[in-house]
Short mmCIF file of C-alpha atoms in Angstrom, two decimals:
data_model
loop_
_atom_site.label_atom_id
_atom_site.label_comp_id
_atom_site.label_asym_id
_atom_site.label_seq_id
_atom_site.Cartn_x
_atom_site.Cartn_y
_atom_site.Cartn_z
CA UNK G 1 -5.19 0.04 0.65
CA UNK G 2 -7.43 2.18 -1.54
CA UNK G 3 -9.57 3.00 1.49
CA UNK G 4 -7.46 5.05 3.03
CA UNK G 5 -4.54 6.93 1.17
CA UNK G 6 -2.01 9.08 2.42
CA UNK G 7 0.09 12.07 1.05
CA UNK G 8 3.03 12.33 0.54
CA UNK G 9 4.59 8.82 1.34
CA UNK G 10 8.02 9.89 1.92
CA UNK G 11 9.11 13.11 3.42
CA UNK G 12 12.55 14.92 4.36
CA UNK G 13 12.44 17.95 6.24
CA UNK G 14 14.48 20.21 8.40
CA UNK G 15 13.78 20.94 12.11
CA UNK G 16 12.81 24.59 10.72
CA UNK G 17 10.49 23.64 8.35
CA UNK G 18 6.53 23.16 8.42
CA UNK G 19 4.65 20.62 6.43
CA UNK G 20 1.66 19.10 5.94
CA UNK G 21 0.88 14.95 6.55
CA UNK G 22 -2.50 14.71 4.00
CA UNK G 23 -4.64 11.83 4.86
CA UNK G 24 -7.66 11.18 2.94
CA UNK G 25 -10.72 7.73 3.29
CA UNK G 26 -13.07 6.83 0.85
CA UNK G 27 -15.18 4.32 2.91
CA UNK G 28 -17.57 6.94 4.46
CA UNK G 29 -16.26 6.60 7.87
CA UNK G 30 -16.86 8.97 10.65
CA UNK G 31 -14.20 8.66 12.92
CA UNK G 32 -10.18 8.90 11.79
CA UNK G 33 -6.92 8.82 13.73
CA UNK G 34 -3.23 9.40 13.62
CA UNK G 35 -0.32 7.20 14.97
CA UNK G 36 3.07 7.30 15.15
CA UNK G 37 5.23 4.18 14.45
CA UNK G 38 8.79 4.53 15.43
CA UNK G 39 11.12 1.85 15.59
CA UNK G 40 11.01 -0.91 18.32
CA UNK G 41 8.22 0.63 20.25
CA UNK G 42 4.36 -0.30 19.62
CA UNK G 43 1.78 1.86 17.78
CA UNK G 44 1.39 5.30 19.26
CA UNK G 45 -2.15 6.68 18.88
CA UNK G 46 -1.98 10.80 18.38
CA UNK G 47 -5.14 12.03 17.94
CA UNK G 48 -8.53 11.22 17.12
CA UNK G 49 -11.32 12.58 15.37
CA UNK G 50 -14.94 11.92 14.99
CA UNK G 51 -16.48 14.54 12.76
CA UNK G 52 -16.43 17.60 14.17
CA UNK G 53 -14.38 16.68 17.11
CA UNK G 54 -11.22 16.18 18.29
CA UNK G 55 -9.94 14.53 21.03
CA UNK G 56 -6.10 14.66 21.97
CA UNK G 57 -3.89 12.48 23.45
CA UNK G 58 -1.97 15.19 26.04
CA UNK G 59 1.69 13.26 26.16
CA UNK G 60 1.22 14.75 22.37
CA UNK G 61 3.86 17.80 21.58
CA UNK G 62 2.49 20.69 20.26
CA UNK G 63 4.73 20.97 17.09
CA UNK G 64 1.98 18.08 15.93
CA UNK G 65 -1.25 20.02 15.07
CA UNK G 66 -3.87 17.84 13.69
CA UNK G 67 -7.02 19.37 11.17
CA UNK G 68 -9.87 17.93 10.00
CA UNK G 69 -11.74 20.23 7.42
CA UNK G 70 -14.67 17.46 6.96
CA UNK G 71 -15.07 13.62 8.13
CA UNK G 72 -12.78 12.56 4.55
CA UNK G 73 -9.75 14.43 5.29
CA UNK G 74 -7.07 14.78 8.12
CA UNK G 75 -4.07 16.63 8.20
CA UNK G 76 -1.27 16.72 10.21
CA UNK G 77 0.67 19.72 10.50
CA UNK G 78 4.42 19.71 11.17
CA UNK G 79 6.55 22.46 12.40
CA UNK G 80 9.83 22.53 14.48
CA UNK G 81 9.91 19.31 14.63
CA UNK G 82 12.72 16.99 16.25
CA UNK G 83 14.81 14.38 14.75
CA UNK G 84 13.62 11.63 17.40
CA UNK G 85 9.98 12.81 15.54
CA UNK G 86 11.60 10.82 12.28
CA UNK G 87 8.90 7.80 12.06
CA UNK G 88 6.04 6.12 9.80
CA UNK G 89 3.43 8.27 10.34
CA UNK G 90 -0.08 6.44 9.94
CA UNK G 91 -3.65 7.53 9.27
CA UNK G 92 -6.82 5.14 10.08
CA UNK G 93 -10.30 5.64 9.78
CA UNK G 94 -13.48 3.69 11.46
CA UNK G 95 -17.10 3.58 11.03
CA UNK G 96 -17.34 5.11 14.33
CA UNK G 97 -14.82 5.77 17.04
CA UNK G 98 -17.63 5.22 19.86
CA UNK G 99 -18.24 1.22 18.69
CA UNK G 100 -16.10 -0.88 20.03
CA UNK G 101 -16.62 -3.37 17.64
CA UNK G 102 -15.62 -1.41 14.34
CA UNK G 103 -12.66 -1.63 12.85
CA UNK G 104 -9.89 0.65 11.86
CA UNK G 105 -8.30 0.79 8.24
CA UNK G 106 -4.90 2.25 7.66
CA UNK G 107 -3.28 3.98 4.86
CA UNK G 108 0.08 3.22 4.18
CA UNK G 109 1.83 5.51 6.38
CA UNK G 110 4.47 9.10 5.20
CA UNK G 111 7.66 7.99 5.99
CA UNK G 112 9.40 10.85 7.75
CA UNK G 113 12.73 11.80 8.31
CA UNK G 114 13.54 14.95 10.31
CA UNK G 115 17.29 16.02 9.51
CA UNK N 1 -5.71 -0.84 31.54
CA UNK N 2 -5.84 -3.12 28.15
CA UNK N 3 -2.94 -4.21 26.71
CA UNK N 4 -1.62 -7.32 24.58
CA UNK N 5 1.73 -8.93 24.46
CA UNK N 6 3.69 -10.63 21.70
CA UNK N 7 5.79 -12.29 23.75
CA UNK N 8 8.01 -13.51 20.45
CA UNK N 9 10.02 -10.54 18.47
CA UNK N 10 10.42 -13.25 15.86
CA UNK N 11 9.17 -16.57 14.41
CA UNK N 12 10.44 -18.47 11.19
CA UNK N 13 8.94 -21.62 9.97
CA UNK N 14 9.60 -23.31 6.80
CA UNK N 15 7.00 -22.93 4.24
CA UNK N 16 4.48 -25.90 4.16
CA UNK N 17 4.85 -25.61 7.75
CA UNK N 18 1.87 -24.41 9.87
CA UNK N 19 2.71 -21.64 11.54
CA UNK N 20 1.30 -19.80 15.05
CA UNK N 21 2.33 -15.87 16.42
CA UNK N 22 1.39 -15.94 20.18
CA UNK N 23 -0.42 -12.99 21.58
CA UNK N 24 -2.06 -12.87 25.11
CA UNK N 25 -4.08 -10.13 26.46
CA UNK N 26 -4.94 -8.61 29.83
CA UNK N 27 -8.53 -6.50 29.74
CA UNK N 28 -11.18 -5.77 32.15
CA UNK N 29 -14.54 -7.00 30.73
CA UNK N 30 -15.10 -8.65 27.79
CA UNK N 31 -12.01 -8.23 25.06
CA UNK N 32 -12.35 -7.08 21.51
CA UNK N 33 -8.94 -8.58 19.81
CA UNK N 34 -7.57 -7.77 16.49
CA UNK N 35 -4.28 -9.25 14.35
CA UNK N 36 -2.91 -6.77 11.26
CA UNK N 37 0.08 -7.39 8.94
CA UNK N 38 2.52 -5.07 7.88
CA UNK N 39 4.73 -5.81 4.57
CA UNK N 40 7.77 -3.74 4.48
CA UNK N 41 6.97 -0.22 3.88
CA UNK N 42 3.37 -0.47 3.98
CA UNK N 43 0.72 0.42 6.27
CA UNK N 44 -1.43 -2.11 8.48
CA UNK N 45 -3.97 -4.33 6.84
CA UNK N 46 -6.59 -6.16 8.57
CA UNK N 47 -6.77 -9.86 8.82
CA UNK N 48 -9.38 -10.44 11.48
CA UNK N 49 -10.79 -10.07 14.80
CA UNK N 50 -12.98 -11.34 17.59
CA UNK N 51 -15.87 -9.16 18.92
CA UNK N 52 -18.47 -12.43 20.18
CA UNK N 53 -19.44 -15.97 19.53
CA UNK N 54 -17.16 -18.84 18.34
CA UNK N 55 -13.90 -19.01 19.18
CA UNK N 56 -11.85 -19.35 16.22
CA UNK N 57 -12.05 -16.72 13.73
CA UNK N 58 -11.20 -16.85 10.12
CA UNK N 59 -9.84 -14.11 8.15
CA UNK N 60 -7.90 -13.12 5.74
CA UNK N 61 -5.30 -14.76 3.05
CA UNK N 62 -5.90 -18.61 5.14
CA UNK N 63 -5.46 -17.23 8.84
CA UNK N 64 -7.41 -17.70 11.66
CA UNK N 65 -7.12 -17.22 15.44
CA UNK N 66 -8.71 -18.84 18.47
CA UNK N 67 -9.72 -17.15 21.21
CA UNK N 68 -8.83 -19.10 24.75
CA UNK N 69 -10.62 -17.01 27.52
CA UNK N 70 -8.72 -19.19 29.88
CA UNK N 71 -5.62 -18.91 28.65
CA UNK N 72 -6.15 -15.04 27.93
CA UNK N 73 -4.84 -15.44 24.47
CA UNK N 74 -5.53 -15.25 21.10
CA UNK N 75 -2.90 -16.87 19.09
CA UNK N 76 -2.64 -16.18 14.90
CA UNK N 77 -2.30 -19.44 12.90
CA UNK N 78 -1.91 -20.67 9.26
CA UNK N 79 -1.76 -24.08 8.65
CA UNK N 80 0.41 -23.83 5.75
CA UNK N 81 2.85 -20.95 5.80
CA UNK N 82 3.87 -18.94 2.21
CA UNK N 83 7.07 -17.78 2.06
CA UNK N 84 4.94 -14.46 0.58
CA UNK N 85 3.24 -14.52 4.71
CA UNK N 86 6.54 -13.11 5.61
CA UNK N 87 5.51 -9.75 7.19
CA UNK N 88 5.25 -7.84 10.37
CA UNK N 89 2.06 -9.00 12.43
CA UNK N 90 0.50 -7.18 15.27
CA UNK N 91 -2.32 -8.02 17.61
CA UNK N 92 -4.00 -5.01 19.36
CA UNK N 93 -6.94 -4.82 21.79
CA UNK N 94 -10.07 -2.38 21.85
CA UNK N 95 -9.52 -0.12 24.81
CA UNK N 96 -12.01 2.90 26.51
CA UNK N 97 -10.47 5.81 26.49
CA UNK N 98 -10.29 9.51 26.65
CA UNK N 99 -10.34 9.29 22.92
CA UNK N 100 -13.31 6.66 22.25
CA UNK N 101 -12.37 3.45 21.23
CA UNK N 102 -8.98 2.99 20.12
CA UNK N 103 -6.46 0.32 19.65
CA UNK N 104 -3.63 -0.55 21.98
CA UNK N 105 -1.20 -2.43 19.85
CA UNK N 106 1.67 -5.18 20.95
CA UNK N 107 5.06 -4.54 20.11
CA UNK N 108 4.50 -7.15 16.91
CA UNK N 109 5.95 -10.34 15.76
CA UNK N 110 8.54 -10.71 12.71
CA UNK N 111 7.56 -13.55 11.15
CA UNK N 112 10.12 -15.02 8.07
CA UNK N 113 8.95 -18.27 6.17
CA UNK N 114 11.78 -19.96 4.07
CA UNK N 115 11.51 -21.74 1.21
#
């Protein structure tokens, strides 16, 4: 789980507060994602980026605003957010989002709980 | 569209036991599959996947899954379970999208081995 780390792991906010998700891979990947894992429903894929570009899923609300300063980092910024939002919140990273083959890694997820 | 199904929300075997967590898939074209586990709290890791070639695939920690094009399926299996295999196990699929390649995941499998 080295390859991919994420920051912080467990977070508590209010539906007035803004925060930041922090996701960060060391494997030299090019392409990096965000899902949302809620309770009995499958993986949710956010967002994706490939370098420079991003590429949204629409159904996504706009209290979710993704960054990605440079092809290691990607951030997911939090504000006004709902308690039905309250989820394991997971970053992955692949060589390249275009291959089919590749393979995504995950970081071990921010627990978050919106009060 | 791609999409998997687990059609089990839970499988226990006694350890010793071999041990098998069902998926089948429905894609157009040729299907790139993919099983993770997920210990409690954790984020996904990546036991294995099939892109081409032979049908059964080994991966990680003893598994291995075979790839029926028939059948549409491509069931996880151990032959020995560890009572330390006990984990959350999802099979996904490789789907074109508006957002590259990403991964449509099934609704996973809980699987408990007992001592």
């Amino acid at each position: 789980e080295t390859g991919v780390t994420q920051t912080p792991r467990h977070l508590v906010m209010g539906m007035t507060n803004k925060k930041s998700l922090k996701c960060e891979q060391h494997l030299g990947h090019n392409a990096m994602y965000w899902y949302k894992q809620s309770a009995k429903k499958p993986l949710e894929l956010m967002f994706v980026y490939s370098l420079e570009e991003r590429v949204e899923n629409n159904s996504v609300p706009s209290r979710f605003s993704p960054e990605c300063p440079n092809s290691s980092h990607l951030f997911l910024h939090l504000h006004t957010l709902q308690p039905e939002d309250s989820a394991l919140y997971l970053c992955a990273s692949s060589q390249d989002r275009g291959a089919s083959r590749d393979t995504q890694y995950f970081g071990p997820g921010t627990r978050l709980t919106v009060l | 569209a791609q999409s998997v199904a687990q059609p089990e929300d839970q499988v226990n075997v006694a350890e010793g036991n071999p041990l098998t967590v069902k998926c089948t898939y429905s894609v157009s074209g040729n299907p790139y599959l993919f099983w993770y586990v997920q210990y409690p709290n954790r984020g996904l890791q990546f036991l294995l996947k099939y892109i081409t070639g032979d049908n059964l695939v080994k991966g990680s920690y003893g598994f291995e899954a075979e790839f029926n094009k028939s059948q549409t399926s491509f069931h996880l299996k151990k032959p020995s379970a560890l009572v330390s295999d006990s984990a959350l196990y999802f099979c996904a699929v490789r789907a074109l999208g508006n957002s590259g390649y990403a991964l449509n995941f099934g609704k996973g499998t809980s699987l408990l081995v007992t001592p």
